């Protein structure tokens, strides 16, 4: 059955119902009954209330420490503003709050407090590591299979759960304090960004702050740059004589942390 | 106000109907909805649960602990998949990316069946993450039948659809909810998940007798019961699934057993998740009542 606009009644009714929830439009009320005990406005209100409340709950779940940091009232105010600005477009609630770091970075009043966006970005990265795709993990023993002359050409594949994040604020210190149920330090913008590496070790999401030199090596290694070139870069950054040893040291740390999914001799 | 039946005799069946012929899913016994709060207790212990129902979307993710845990659960228990985002009654185009994700998960889980709800969750690219009601019209029925056929063809199996709790009724409905569900099942071949709490909630909210609903559902199409709790607001009930099953719903369970026979039954708690033991007590009660109402012979309808 179609109306004069060529839209089926069913489709028109669903669009109106959705507008009633998302925009507070009351048109759909003309097509629903009062119940024996309650007015239709109240009954339809159950759907209106459930919509925002369910999505904000999902955000509380994904951003437990941001919630703790802001408190119920401020978090919910922020949550409803996000819900309004970013209606869910994915069938899985898992992905609903993915845009939160950018939202906090770009929208007032949150943009005046960059630590909020950083904290959300760190939680997002940890969530993403938690359920990232499975990949084999390179064991230290695998490295003994490479002859010394092959080492310069070794190329590395980062584990699928690994990601990098540069934070302008001390959000990672705040995250740690909140996680340990301690009073967080005052929010502060740092002189140098904190270079974080986030990944999943077995089933547990982890992060640690990298020295600038290691962060540079990781970023290039993750792009497929071979070991000899990585060492040349390290040599320009610090003591050239110790560059290969430093490179091997970082590599050892990555492997024992389960950060690499592949090592091979490049062509 | 209750919606009067205006369903025309048998003329609702169209030439396009292709009910999927599939063997009736097996009786699994008395189960529980799997929740992450209980992962360790289930894997470390050996709780007396016949089967688990998992929320499909919770595992439609790339990897990590949830999927690894699910694999271990599947090694030990029969599992059925229960989704919340199929949006089978939506007038939006079908979401094939979602369907492929569901099919991939089914390939991993090998569930005894795949269920979702008779509802829609959004149109025009939006998802409201709620189980939204539909008008019970012949237009809606034709639409949902065709969608069920499409989904069943895609998944290569008959699906199971659940009645949802509703808070509003549309004034253009032409039939009752139970007539709609019956016709949908007959025309598409889908099976029915009879949520006893939802029947109770909707009956209270719309002022009809839950027994009328129960007696209006064909006995041979029901393959699963849900038992859950709700929040009573005085003038209406909200289906929060965050309380123990109430006594009225236990009474309705007895009536459902008498009508539908031995049906796979589970306790579904979605929020305010209590310790596992508390839910196991409810699972035990579903079993004890069934044994009392349907002694010895193990009668199964259909």
Coordinates of C-alpha atoms in Angstrom, one line a residue:
Chain A
X1 CA 0.0 0.0 0.0
X2 CA 1.4 3.4 -1.0
X3 CA 0.5 6.9 -0.3
X4 CA 0.5 9.8 -2.7
X5 CA 4.2 10.3 -2.3
X6 CA 4.9 6.8 -3.4
X7 CA 6.1 5.7 0.0
X8 CA 4.5 2.7 1.7
X9 CA 2.4 3.4 4.8
X10 CA 4.6 1.1 6.7
X11 CA 7.7 3.0 5.7
X12 CA 6.1 6.4 6.4
X13 CA 5.0 5.2 9.8
X14 CA 8.5 3.9 10.7
X15 CA 10.1 7.2 9.6
X16 CA 7.6 9.1 11.8
X17 CA 8.2 6.8 14.7
X18 CA 11.9 7.3 14.4
X19 CA 11.5 11.1 14.1
X20 CA 9.4 10.9 17.3
X21 CA 12.3 9.4 19.1
X22 CA 15.2 11.2 17.6
X23 CA 13.7 14.7 17.2
X24 CA 10.8 14.8 19.6
X25 CA 8.3 15.1 16.7
X26 CA 4.8 14.1 17.9
X27 CA 3.3 13.3 14.5
X28 CA 3.3 9.6 15.2
X29 CA 1.2 10.0 18.3
X30 CA -1.9 10.5 16.1
X31 CA -1.5 6.9 15.0
X32 CA -1.1 5.2 18.3
X33 CA -3.7 4.4 21.1
X34 CA -3.9 5.4 24.7
X35 CA -3.7 2.3 26.8
X36 CA -6.5 1.4 29.3
X37 CA -4.3 2.9 32.1
X38 CA -1.9 5.4 30.4
X39 CA -1.7 8.2 27.9
X40 CA 0.0 7.6 24.6
X41 CA 2.5 10.4 25.3
X42 CA 3.8 8.6 28.3
X43 CA 3.9 5.2 26.6
X44 CA 5.7 6.6 23.6
X45 CA 8.0 8.3 26.1
X46 CA 9.3 4.9 27.1
X47 CA 10.9 4.6 23.7
X48 CA 12.2 8.2 23.8
X49 CA 13.8 7.7 27.2
X50 CA 15.2 4.2 26.4
X51 CA 17.0 5.5 23.3
X52 CA 19.3 8.1 24.9
X53 CA 19.7 6.1 28.1
X54 CA 20.8 2.9 26.3
X55 CA 23.4 4.8 24.2
X56 CA 24.8 6.7 27.2
X57 CA 25.0 3.4 29.1
X58 CA 27.0 2.0 26.2
X59 CA 29.3 5.0 26.4
X60 CA 29.7 4.5 30.2
X61 CA 30.6 0.9 29.5
X62 CA 33.2 1.9 26.9
X63 CA 34.6 4.8 28.8
X64 CA 34.6 3.7 32.4
X65 CA 37.5 5.9 33.5
X66 CA 36.3 9.0 31.6
X67 CA 33.0 8.5 33.4
X68 CA 34.8 8.2 36.7
X69 CA 36.8 11.3 35.9
X70 CA 33.8 13.5 35.0
X71 CA 31.3 12.0 37.4
X72 CA 27.7 10.9 36.6
X73 CA 26.2 14.3 35.9
X74 CA 28.9 15.7 33.6
X75 CA 29.4 12.4 31.8
X76 CA 25.8 12.0 31.1
X77 CA 25.5 15.6 29.9
X78 CA 28.4 15.0 27.6
X79 CA 27.0 11.6 26.6
X80 CA 23.6 13.0 25.5
X81 CA 25.4 15.8 23.5
X82 CA 27.3 13.0 21.7
X83 CA 24.2 11.0 21.1
X84 CA 22.5 14.1 19.6
X85 CA 25.5 14.9 17.4
X86 CA 26.2 11.2 16.4
X87 CA 23.1 9.1 15.9
X88 CA 24.2 5.5 15.7
X89 CA 24.6 4.2 12.2
X90 CA 25.9 0.7 13.0
X91 CA 23.9 -2.3 14.0
X92 CA 26.4 -3.2 16.7
X93 CA 26.5 -0.9 19.8
X94 CA 30.2 -1.9 20.1
X95 CA 31.1 0.8 17.6
X96 CA 28.8 3.6 18.8
X97 CA 31.3 5.6 20.8
X98 CA 34.2 5.4 18.3
X99 CA 33.8 9.0 17.4
X100 CA 34.0 10.3 21.0
X101 CA 37.6 11.4 21.0
X102 CA 37.1 13.5 17.9
X103 CA 33.8 14.9 19.3
X104 CA 35.5 16.0 22.5
X105 CA 38.4 17.5 20.6
X106 CA 36.2 19.5 18.3
X107 CA 33.2 20.6 20.3
X108 CA 32.9 23.2 23.1
X109 CA 33.1 23.1 26.0
X110 CA 35.0 19.9 25.9
X111 CA 37.6 21.2 23.4
X112 CA 38.8 23.6 26.1
X113 CA 39.9 20.6 28.1
X114 CA 42.1 18.5 25.8
X115 CA 42.7 15.9 28.5
X116 CA 39.1 14.7 27.9
X117 CA 39.7 13.9 24.3
X118 CA 43.1 12.2 25.2
X119 CA 41.5 10.1 27.9
X120 CA 38.7 9.0 25.5
X121 CA 41.3 8.2 22.8
X122 CA 43.3 6.1 25.2
X123 CA 40.2 4.2 26.3
X124 CA 39.1 3.7 22.7
X125 CA 42.6 2.4 21.8
X126 CA 42.5 -0.1 24.7
X127 CA 38.9 -1.2 23.7
X128 CA 40.1 -1.7 20.1
X129 CA 43.0 -3.7 21.3
X130 CA 40.8 -5.9 23.5
X131 CA 38.8 -7.3 20.6
X132 CA 41.2 -6.8 17.7
X133 CA 41.6 -9.6 15.2
X134 CA 43.7 -12.6 16.3
X135 CA 47.2 -13.0 14.9
X136 CA 50.1 -15.3 15.6
X137 CA 52.7 -13.9 17.9
X138 CA 56.4 -14.0 17.1
X139 CA 58.4 -15.9 19.7
X140 CA 62.0 -15.1 20.6
X141 CA 63.0 -18.6 19.5
X142 CA 61.9 -17.7 16.0
X143 CA 64.7 -15.2 15.8
X144 CA 67.5 -17.8 16.3
X145 CA 66.5 -19.2 12.9
X146 CA 67.8 -16.1 11.1
X147 CA 71.5 -16.1 10.1
X148 CA 73.5 -13.0 11.2
X149 CA 73.8 -11.9 7.6
X150 CA 70.0 -12.0 7.2
X151 CA 69.4 -9.5 10.0
X152 CA 69.9 -6.3 8.1
X153 CA 67.1 -7.3 5.8
X154 CA 64.6 -8.4 8.5
X155 CA 61.2 -6.8 8.2
X156 CA 58.5 -6.8 10.9
X157 CA 54.8 -7.0 11.0
X158 CA 53.0 -5.4 14.0
X159 CA 50.4 -7.4 15.8
X160 CA 46.9 -6.5 14.7
X161 CA 46.0 -5.3 18.1
X162 CA 48.9 -2.8 18.3
X163 CA 48.4 0.9 17.7
X164 CA 50.2 4.1 18.5
X165 CA 48.8 7.2 20.1
X166 CA 50.5 10.6 20.8
X167 CA 48.9 12.4 23.6
X168 CA 49.4 16.2 24.2
X169 CA 48.3 15.9 27.8
X170 CA 49.1 13.8 30.9
X171 CA 45.9 11.7 30.2
X172 CA 47.9 8.4 30.6
X173 CA 48.9 9.4 34.2
X174 CA 45.3 10.3 34.9
X175 CA 44.2 7.0 33.5
X176 CA 46.6 5.1 35.7
X177 CA 45.6 7.0 38.8
X178 CA 41.9 6.4 38.1
X179 CA 42.5 2.7 37.4
X180 CA 44.3 2.4 40.7
X181 CA 41.5 4.2 42.5
X182 CA 43.9 7.0 43.4
X183 CA 43.4 10.8 43.1
X184 CA 44.3 11.8 39.6
X185 CA 46.9 14.5 39.0
X186 CA 45.7 17.9 37.7
X187 CA 45.3 17.9 34.0
X188 CA 48.3 19.3 32.2
X189 CA 49.5 19.9 28.7
X190 CA 53.0 18.5 28.3
X191 CA 56.0 20.0 26.6
X192 CA 56.5 16.9 24.5
X193 CA 53.7 14.6 23.6
X194 CA 53.5 11.2 25.4
X195 CA 54.1 8.5 22.8
X196 CA 52.0 5.5 23.7
X197 CA 52.0 2.0 22.3
X198 CA 48.8 0.1 22.9
X199 CA 48.3 -3.6 22.3
X200 CA 46.8 -6.8 23.6
X201 CA 49.0 -9.3 25.5
X202 CA 47.2 -12.6 25.4
X203 CA 43.7 -11.3 26.3
X204 CA 44.7 -8.2 28.3
X205 CA 44.9 -4.7 26.7
X206 CA 48.1 -2.9 27.7
X207 CA 49.8 0.4 27.0
X208 CA 53.2 1.8 27.8
X209 CA 54.9 5.1 27.0
X210 CA 57.8 4.8 24.6
X211 CA 61.0 6.8 24.6
X212 CA 61.0 9.1 21.5
X213 CA 63.7 7.0 19.8
X214 CA 61.8 3.7 20.3
X215 CA 58.5 5.4 19.1
X216 CA 60.3 6.5 15.9
X217 CA 61.7 3.0 15.4
X218 CA 58.3 1.3 16.0
X219 CA 56.5 3.6 13.6
X220 CA 59.0 2.9 10.8
X221 CA 59.2 -0.8 11.6
X222 CA 55.4 -1.1 11.4
X223 CA 55.7 0.5 7.9
X224 CA 57.9 -2.4 6.8
X225 CA 61.3 -0.6 7.0
X226 CA 64.1 -3.2 7.3
X227 CA 66.2 -3.6 10.4
X228 CA 69.4 -2.1 8.8
X229 CA 67.6 1.1 7.9
X230 CA 66.0 1.2 11.3
X231 CA 69.5 1.0 12.9
X232 CA 70.7 3.8 10.6
X233 CA 67.9 6.0 11.8
X234 CA 68.8 5.2 15.4
X235 CA 72.4 6.1 14.7
X236 CA 71.3 9.6 13.6
X237 CA 69.2 10.0 16.8
X238 CA 71.7 9.0 19.4
X239 CA 75.2 7.4 19.8
X240 CA 75.9 5.8 16.4
X241 CA 78.1 3.0 17.9
X242 CA 75.3 1.7 20.1
X243 CA 72.6 2.0 17.5
X244 CA 72.4 -1.7 16.5
X245 CA 72.4 -2.8 20.1
X246 CA 69.7 -0.3 21.0
X247 CA 67.7 -1.5 18.0
X248 CA 68.1 -5.1 19.1
X249 CA 67.1 -4.2 22.6
X250 CA 63.8 -2.6 21.5
X251 CA 63.1 -5.5 19.2
X252 CA 63.6 -7.9 22.1
X253 CA 61.1 -6.0 24.2
X254 CA 58.5 -6.0 21.4
X255 CA 58.8 -9.7 20.9
X256 CA 58.6 -10.6 24.6
X257 CA 55.5 -8.4 24.9
X258 CA 53.8 -10.1 22.0
X259 CA 53.8 -7.0 19.8
X260 CA 55.0 -8.6 16.5
X261 CA 52.9 -10.9 14.3
X262 CA 55.6 -11.6 11.8
X263 CA 59.4 -11.4 11.0
X264 CA 60.7 -12.2 7.6
X265 CA 63.7 -11.5 5.4
X266 CA 62.7 -8.8 3.0
X267 CA 63.5 -8.9 -0.7
Chain B
X1 CA -7.6 -0.5 23.8
X2 CA -7.2 -3.9 22.2
X3 CA -6.9 -4.2 18.5
X4 CA -9.7 -6.2 17.1
X5 CA -9.0 -9.0 14.6
X6 CA -9.6 -8.0 11.0
X7 CA -7.5 -10.8 9.4
X8 CA -9.3 -12.0 6.4
X9 CA -9.8 -15.8 6.2
X10 CA -7.0 -17.5 4.3
X11 CA -6.6 -14.9 1.6
X12 CA -3.5 -13.5 3.2
X13 CA -1.3 -16.2 1.6
X14 CA 0.2 -15.0 -1.6
X15 CA 1.8 -16.8 -4.5
X16 CA 5.2 -15.5 -3.4
X17 CA 5.1 -17.4 -0.1
X18 CA 7.9 -19.9 0.1
X19 CA 7.9 -21.3 3.6
X20 CA 11.3 -22.8 4.4
X21 CA 10.9 -26.4 5.2
X22 CA 13.2 -27.3 7.9
X23 CA 13.3 -29.9 10.7
X24 CA 12.0 -28.6 14.0
X25 CA 15.0 -27.6 16.2
X26 CA 15.7 -30.1 19.0
X27 CA 14.6 -29.8 22.6
X28 CA 17.8 -28.7 24.4
X29 CA 16.5 -28.6 28.0
X30 CA 16.9 -25.7 30.4
X31 CA 19.5 -23.0 29.6
X32 CA 20.8 -19.6 30.4
X33 CA 21.8 -16.4 28.6
X34 CA 25.6 -16.3 28.6
X35 CA 27.0 -13.0 30.1
X36 CA 30.6 -12.0 30.4
X37 CA 30.3 -11.6 34.2
X38 CA 30.0 -15.4 34.5
X39 CA 32.7 -16.4 32.0
X40 CA 35.3 -17.6 34.6
X41 CA 32.7 -19.3 36.9
X42 CA 31.3 -21.2 33.9
X43 CA 34.7 -22.3 32.5
X44 CA 36.2 -23.1 35.9
X45 CA 33.2 -24.9 37.2
X46 CA 30.8 -27.2 35.6
X47 CA 27.4 -25.5 36.2
X48 CA 24.3 -27.6 35.6
X49 CA 23.1 -25.8 32.6
X50 CA 21.9 -27.7 29.5
X51 CA 22.7 -25.0 27.0
X52 CA 23.5 -21.3 26.5
X53 CA 22.1 -18.6 24.4
X54 CA 24.6 -15.9 23.3
X55 CA 23.9 -12.4 22.1
X56 CA 25.1 -12.6 18.5
X57 CA 26.3 -8.9 18.3
X58 CA 28.5 -9.4 21.4
X59 CA 30.6 -11.8 19.3
X60 CA 30.4 -10.0 15.9
X61 CA 33.8 -8.5 16.6
X62 CA 37.2 -9.2 15.2
X63 CA 38.7 -11.3 18.0
X64 CA 40.0 -11.3 21.6
X65 CA 38.7 -12.8 24.8
X66 CA 35.0 -12.8 24.0
X67 CA 35.4 -15.0 21.0
X68 CA 38.0 -17.2 22.6
X69 CA 35.6 -17.7 25.5
X70 CA 32.8 -18.4 23.2
X71 CA 34.8 -21.1 21.4
X72 CA 35.4 -22.8 24.8
X73 CA 31.7 -22.6 25.7
X74 CA 30.8 -24.1 22.4
X75 CA 33.1 -27.1 23.1
X76 CA 31.2 -27.9 26.2
X77 CA 27.6 -26.8 25.7
X78 CA 25.0 -26.6 22.9
X79 CA 24.7 -22.9 21.9
X80 CA 22.0 -20.9 20.2
X81 CA 22.6 -17.4 18.7
X82 CA 20.2 -14.6 19.7
X83 CA 20.5 -11.3 17.9
X84 CA 19.1 -7.8 18.6
X85 CA 19.9 -6.0 15.3
X86 CA 18.5 -8.1 12.5
X87 CA 15.7 -5.5 12.2
X88 CA 13.6 -7.9 10.3
X89 CA 10.6 -5.6 10.1
X90 CA 12.5 -2.5 9.0
X91 CA 11.5 -0.9 5.7
X92 CA 15.1 0.1 5.2
X93 CA 17.1 -1.9 2.7
X94 CA 18.5 -5.2 4.1
X95 CA 21.9 -4.8 5.7
X96 CA 24.0 -7.5 3.9
X97 CA 27.1 -6.6 5.8
X98 CA 25.3 -7.4 9.0
X99 CA 23.9 -10.6 7.6
X100 CA 27.4 -11.7 6.4
X101 CA 28.7 -11.1 9.9
X102 CA 25.9 -13.2 11.4
X103 CA 26.5 -16.0 8.9
X104 CA 30.3 -15.9 9.6
X105 CA 29.6 -16.2 13.4
X106 CA 27.2 -19.0 12.8
X107 CA 29.9 -20.8 10.8
X108 CA 32.1 -20.6 13.9
X109 CA 29.5 -21.3 16.6
X110 CA 27.4 -23.9 14.7
X111 CA 24.4 -22.8 16.7
X112 CA 21.3 -25.1 17.2
X113 CA 19.4 -22.1 15.8
X114 CA 19.6 -18.4 15.2
X115 CA 16.9 -16.1 16.6
X116 CA 16.1 -12.4 16.7
X117 CA 13.0 -10.3 17.3
X118 CA 9.8 -9.4 15.4
X119 CA 10.7 -5.7 15.4
X120 CA 12.7 -3.0 13.6
X121 CA 15.6 -1.0 15.0
X122 CA 15.9 1.9 12.6
X123 CA 15.5 3.4 9.1
X124 CA 17.3 5.9 6.9
X125 CA 20.7 4.7 8.0
X126 CA 20.1 5.2 11.7
X127 CA 20.1 2.5 14.4
X128 CA 18.1 3.2 17.5
X129 CA 19.3 0.0 19.3
X130 CA 15.8 -0.7 20.5
X131 CA 13.2 -3.4 19.6
X132 CA 10.6 -1.1 18.1
X133 CA 6.9 -2.1 17.5
X134 CA 5.1 -2.5 14.2
X135 CA 1.5 -2.1 13.1
X136 CA -0.1 -5.5 12.5
X137 CA -1.2 -4.8 9.0
X138 CA -1.3 -7.1 5.9
X139 CA 1.2 -4.7 4.3
X140 CA 3.6 -5.2 7.2
X141 CA 3.0 -8.9 7.2
X142 CA 3.8 -9.2 3.4
X143 CA 6.9 -7.1 4.0
X144 CA 8.2 -9.1 7.0
X145 CA 7.4 -12.5 5.3
X146 CA 9.6 -11.4 2.3
X147 CA 12.4 -10.2 4.6
X148 CA 12.3 -13.5 6.6
X149 CA 12.5 -15.4 3.3
X150 CA 15.5 -13.3 2.2
X151 CA 17.3 -13.8 5.5
X152 CA 16.6 -17.5 5.5
X153 CA 17.8 -17.8 2.0
X154 CA 21.0 -15.9 2.9
X155 CA 21.7 -17.9 6.0
X156 CA 20.6 -21.2 4.5
X157 CA 18.4 -22.0 7.4
X158 CA 15.1 -21.2 9.0
X159 CA 15.3 -18.5 11.6
X160 CA 13.5 -18.1 14.9
X161 CA 11.6 -14.9 15.8
X162 CA 10.6 -13.6 19.2
X163 CA 7.7 -11.5 20.3
X164 CA 8.9 -8.3 21.9
X165 CA 7.5 -6.3 24.7
X166 CA 5.6 -3.3 23.4
X167 CA 4.4 -0.1 24.9
X168 CA 2.2 1.3 22.2
X169 CA -0.4 -0.1 19.7
X170 CA -1.0 1.4 16.3
X171 CA -4.5 2.4 15.3
X172 CA -4.1 1.0 11.8
X173 CA -3.5 -2.6 12.9
X174 CA -5.7 -5.0 11.2
X175 CA -4.9 -8.1 13.2
X176 CA -3.6 -9.1 16.6
X177 CA 0.0 -9.7 17.4
X178 CA -0.6 -13.4 17.8
X179 CA -2.4 -13.6 14.5
X180 CA 0.5 -11.7 12.9
X181 CA 3.1 -14.1 14.4
X182 CA 1.1 -17.2 13.4
X183 CA 0.8 -16.1 9.8
X184 CA 4.4 -15.0 9.7
X185 CA 5.5 -18.4 10.8
X186 CA 3.1 -20.3 8.6
X187 CA 4.0 -18.3 5.5
X188 CA 7.7 -18.0 5.9
X189 CA 8.5 -21.2 7.7
X190 CA 10.3 -19.4 10.6
X191 CA 10.0 -20.8 14.1
X192 CA 8.8 -18.9 17.1
X193 CA 10.6 -17.9 20.3
X194 CA 7.9 -17.3 22.8
X195 CA 9.0 -14.8 25.4
X196 CA 6.7 -15.4 28.3
X197 CA 7.7 -12.3 30.1
X198 CA 7.1 -10.2 27.0
X199 CA 3.6 -11.6 26.5
X200 CA 2.9 -10.7 30.1
X201 CA 4.3 -7.2 29.7
X202 CA 2.5 -6.5 26.4
X203 CA -0.8 -8.0 27.7
X204 CA -0.7 -5.7 30.8
X205 CA 0.3 -2.6 28.7
X206 CA -2.5 -3.1 26.2
X207 CA -5.1 -4.5 28.5
X208 CA -5.7 -8.0 27.1
X209 CA -5.5 -11.4 28.7
X210 CA -2.1 -13.0 28.2
X211 CA -3.9 -16.4 27.8
X212 CA -5.6 -15.1 24.7
X213 CA -2.1 -14.4 23.2
X214 CA -0.8 -17.8 24.4
X215 CA -3.8 -19.7 23.0
X216 CA -3.5 -17.8 19.7
X217 CA 0.0 -19.1 18.9
X218 CA 0.2 -22.4 17.0
X219 CA 1.6 -25.0 19.4
X220 CA 3.8 -26.7 16.8
X221 CA 5.7 -23.5 15.8
X222 CA 7.3 -22.6 19.2
X223 CA 10.8 -23.9 19.7
X224 CA 12.0 -21.7 22.6
X225 CA 10.8 -20.0 25.7
X226 CA 12.4 -16.9 27.3
X227 CA 11.8 -16.3 31.0
X228 CA 12.8 -12.8 32.4
X229 CA 11.9 -10.1 34.8
X230 CA 10.6 -6.5 34.3
X231 CA 10.0 -3.2 36.0
X232 CA 6.4 -2.3 37.0
X233 CA 5.6 1.4 36.7
X234 CA 2.0 1.1 37.9
X235 CA 0.2 2.1 34.7
X236 CA 2.6 0.2 32.5
X237 CA 5.4 -2.4 32.6
X238 CA 8.8 -1.8 31.2
X239 CA 10.7 -4.8 29.9
X240 CA 14.0 -4.2 31.6
X241 CA 15.1 -7.8 31.9
X242 CA 16.9 -6.8 35.1
X243 CA 14.9 -8.5 37.8
X244 CA 14.1 -12.1 38.8
X245 CA 11.2 -13.7 37.0
X246 CA 8.0 -12.7 38.8
X247 CA 5.3 -15.1 40.1
X248 CA 2.8 -14.1 37.5
X249 CA 5.2 -15.0 34.8
X250 CA 6.0 -18.4 36.5
X251 CA 2.2 -19.0 36.4
X252 CA 2.1 -18.2 32.7
X253 CA 5.1 -20.5 32.2
X254 CA 2.9 -23.4 33.5
X255 CA 0.2 -22.5 31.0
X256 CA 2.7 -22.3 28.2
X257 CA 4.1 -25.7 29.1
X258 CA 0.5 -27.1 29.0
X259 CA -0.1 -25.6 25.5
X260 CA 3.3 -26.0 23.8
X261 CA 4.7 -29.0 25.6
X262 CA 8.4 -29.5 26.2
X263 CA 10.2 -26.5 24.8
X264 CA 13.8 -25.4 25.2
X265 CA 13.6 -22.8 28.0
X266 CA 16.1 -20.3 29.3
X267 CA 16.5 -17.5 31.8
X268 CA 17.4 -14.2 30.1
X269 CA 18.9 -11.5 32.3
X270 CA 20.3 -8.5 30.5
X271 CA 21.0 -6.0 33.2
X272 CA 21.7 -5.9 36.9
X273 CA 23.4 -9.2 36.4
X274 CA 23.4 -11.2 39.7
X275 CA 25.8 -14.0 40.8
X276 CA 25.6 -17.1 38.6
X277 CA 24.1 -19.1 41.5
X278 CA 21.1 -16.9 41.6
X279 CA 20.3 -17.5 37.9
X280 CA 21.0 -21.2 38.3
X281 CA 18.3 -21.3 40.9
X282 CA 15.9 -19.9 38.3
X283 CA 17.1 -22.4 35.7
X284 CA 16.5 -25.2 38.3
X285 CA 13.0 -23.8 38.8
X286 CA 12.2 -23.9 35.0
X287 CA 13.3 -27.5 35.0
X288 CA 11.3 -28.5 38.1
X289 CA 8.1 -26.9 36.9
X290 CA 8.4 -28.6 33.5
X291 CA 9.0 -32.0 35.1
X292 CA 5.9 -31.4 37.3
X293 CA 3.7 -30.2 34.5
X294 CA 4.9 -32.6 31.8
X295 CA 5.9 -35.7 33.8
X296 CA 7.7 -38.8 32.5
X297 CA 6.5 -39.0 28.9
X298 CA 8.4 -35.9 27.8
X299 CA 5.6 -34.8 25.5
X300 CA 6.7 -32.4 22.9
X301 CA 4.2 -30.5 20.8
X302 CA 4.5 -30.9 17.0

